[in-house]
Amino acid sequence: MNNPRLGYLGTGLMGGPMVLNLLKAGYEVTVWNRTASKCDAAVAAGARRATSPAELAQQSDAVMACLTNASAVEAVLFGADGVAGVTGPTLFVDFSSMDPEQTGIFADRLRAANGMGWVDAPVSGGTPAATSGALTIMAGGTESDFALAEPLMAPLAQRVTHMGPAGAGQMTKLVNQIISGCTMAVVAEAVQFAKAKGVDATRLTEALAGGFADSKPFQLLAPRMAAENFADPLGTVAMMLKDLDTVAEVGEGSAALPMTETARALMRTACDQGHAQDDISTIVLTLKGLA
């Protein structure tokens, strides 16, 4: 595709900054969001606003999406005024996170409906990477669909890896979330332990930098947890819990997940305490309460 027109569905915490990077790269972008006001920043930066997913698809050569869950993806594709009812776009690139098997089913349904190819391309790196265009993307789809999608994703990512057929990107994202979710829980535990025992937790990232305990989640989250400063969320508790719930469902009967189960329990308690839509760093408050 030469100078493709892009449509982008879902301009929330992650999708919003991703659209801005596509605009900076010179793409013509049309946006839609269920809550229309969330498109305002993108429109102010030069994007067009569509009134429905179908209208967006009519103005696009390729459609992208970053949505909450599989139900949201199904609605914009196959619901009233959905993308599947439009002929024209050649490719759907889904940055959302959901069940790998469901992804494969949706990919087949969409191709049968209007011939669009599918690349599942879940992302990692949180809002800082979305803003800087340095996301890590793990992709699934046919070789030909990935070849079309790869240059479109270049302004968004530091790394894009084709992992296999449709659904392979989502399965790789679940692996990512096992590591990320459990690390987040452990970082919260370590920070709370330090604070409880009189260690200056605000200096932990400095003290442990470069050692075995260091990691990107540690560097990003430990200072927020130590200061209990949760402004400008990196990602919500509910979103991580949703992904770890998917890990548990996919792994049931075939994989032992003791660490994941512990992290899930902590995040579910945090959600029950009213932190579902708060920054993931707020799980440190739940540990503080348990202590």
JSON list of N, CA and C in Angstrom, two decimals, residues 27 63 82 167 231 255 263 269 277:
[
{"chain": "A", "resi": 27, "resn": "TYR", "atom": "N", "xyz": [0.93, 10.01, 8.22]},
{"chain": "A", "resi": 27, "resn": "TYR", "atom": "CA", "xyz": [-0.24, 9.26, 7.77]},
{"chain": "A", "resi": 27, "resn": "TYR", "atom": "C", "xyz": [-1.52, 10.09, 7.90]},
{"chain": "A", "resi": 63, "resn": "VAL", "atom": "N", "xyz": [-7.32, -0.63, 8.76]},
{"chain": "A", "resi": 63, "resn": "VAL", "atom": "CA", "xyz": [-7.96, -0.24, 10.02]},
{"chain": "A", "resi": 63, "resn": "VAL", "atom": "C", "xyz": [-7.17, -0.82, 11.18]},
{"chain": "A", "resi": 82, "resn": "GLY", "atom": "N", "xyz": [-20.60, -1.85, 11.71]},
{"chain": "A", "resi": 82, "resn": "GLY", "atom": "CA", "xyz": [-19.27, -2.38, 11.95]},
{"chain": "A", "resi": 82, "resn": "GLY", "atom": "C", "xyz": [-18.40, -2.43, 10.71]},
{"chain": "A", "resi": 167, "resn": "GLY", "atom": "N", "xyz": [-3.33, -15.22, 16.01]},
{"chain": "A", "resi": 167, "resn": "GLY", "atom": "CA", "xyz": [-3.41, -15.72, 17.38]},
{"chain": "A", "resi": 167, "resn": "GLY", "atom": "C", "xyz": [-2.06, -15.88, 18.04]},
{"chain": "A", "resi": 231, "resn": "ALA", "atom": "N", "xyz": [-0.34, 9.51, 39.53]},
{"chain": "A", "resi": 231, "resn": "ALA", "atom": "CA", "xyz": [-0.83, 10.35, 38.43]},
{"chain": "A", "resi": 231, "resn": "ALA", "atom": "C", "xyz": [-0.30, 9.81, 37.10]},
{"chain": "A", "resi": 255, "resn": "ALA", "atom": "N", "xyz": [-0.80, -26.04, 32.00]},
{"chain": "A", "resi": 255, "resn": "ALA", "atom": "CA", "xyz": [0.36, -25.30, 32.50]},
{"chain": "A", "resi": 255, "resn": "ALA", "atom": "C", "xyz": [0.16, -24.94, 33.97]},
{"chain": "A", "resi": 263, "resn": "ALA", "atom": "N", "xyz": [-0.27, -13.32, 41.73]},
{"chain": "A", "resi": 263, "resn": "ALA", "atom": "CA", "xyz": [-0.41, -11.96, 41.21]},
{"chain": "A", "resi": 263, "resn": "ALA", "atom": "C", "xyz": [-1.87, -11.65, 40.91]},
{"chain": "A", "resi": 269, "resn": "THR", "atom": "N", "xyz": [-7.93, -8.36, 44.52]},
{"chain": "A", "resi": 269, "resn": "THR", "atom": "CA", "xyz": [-8.20, -7.67, 45.79]},
{"chain": "A", "resi": 269, "resn": "THR", "atom": "C", "xyz": [-8.12, -6.16, 45.59]},
{"chain": "A", "resi": 277, "resn": "GLN", "atom": "N", "xyz": [-9.71, 0.90, 38.01]},
{"chain": "A", "resi": 277, "resn": "GLN", "atom": "CA", "xyz": [-9.35, 1.84, 36.93]},
{"chain": "A", "resi": 277, "resn": "GLN", "atom": "C", "xyz": [-8.18, 2.74, 37.30]}
]
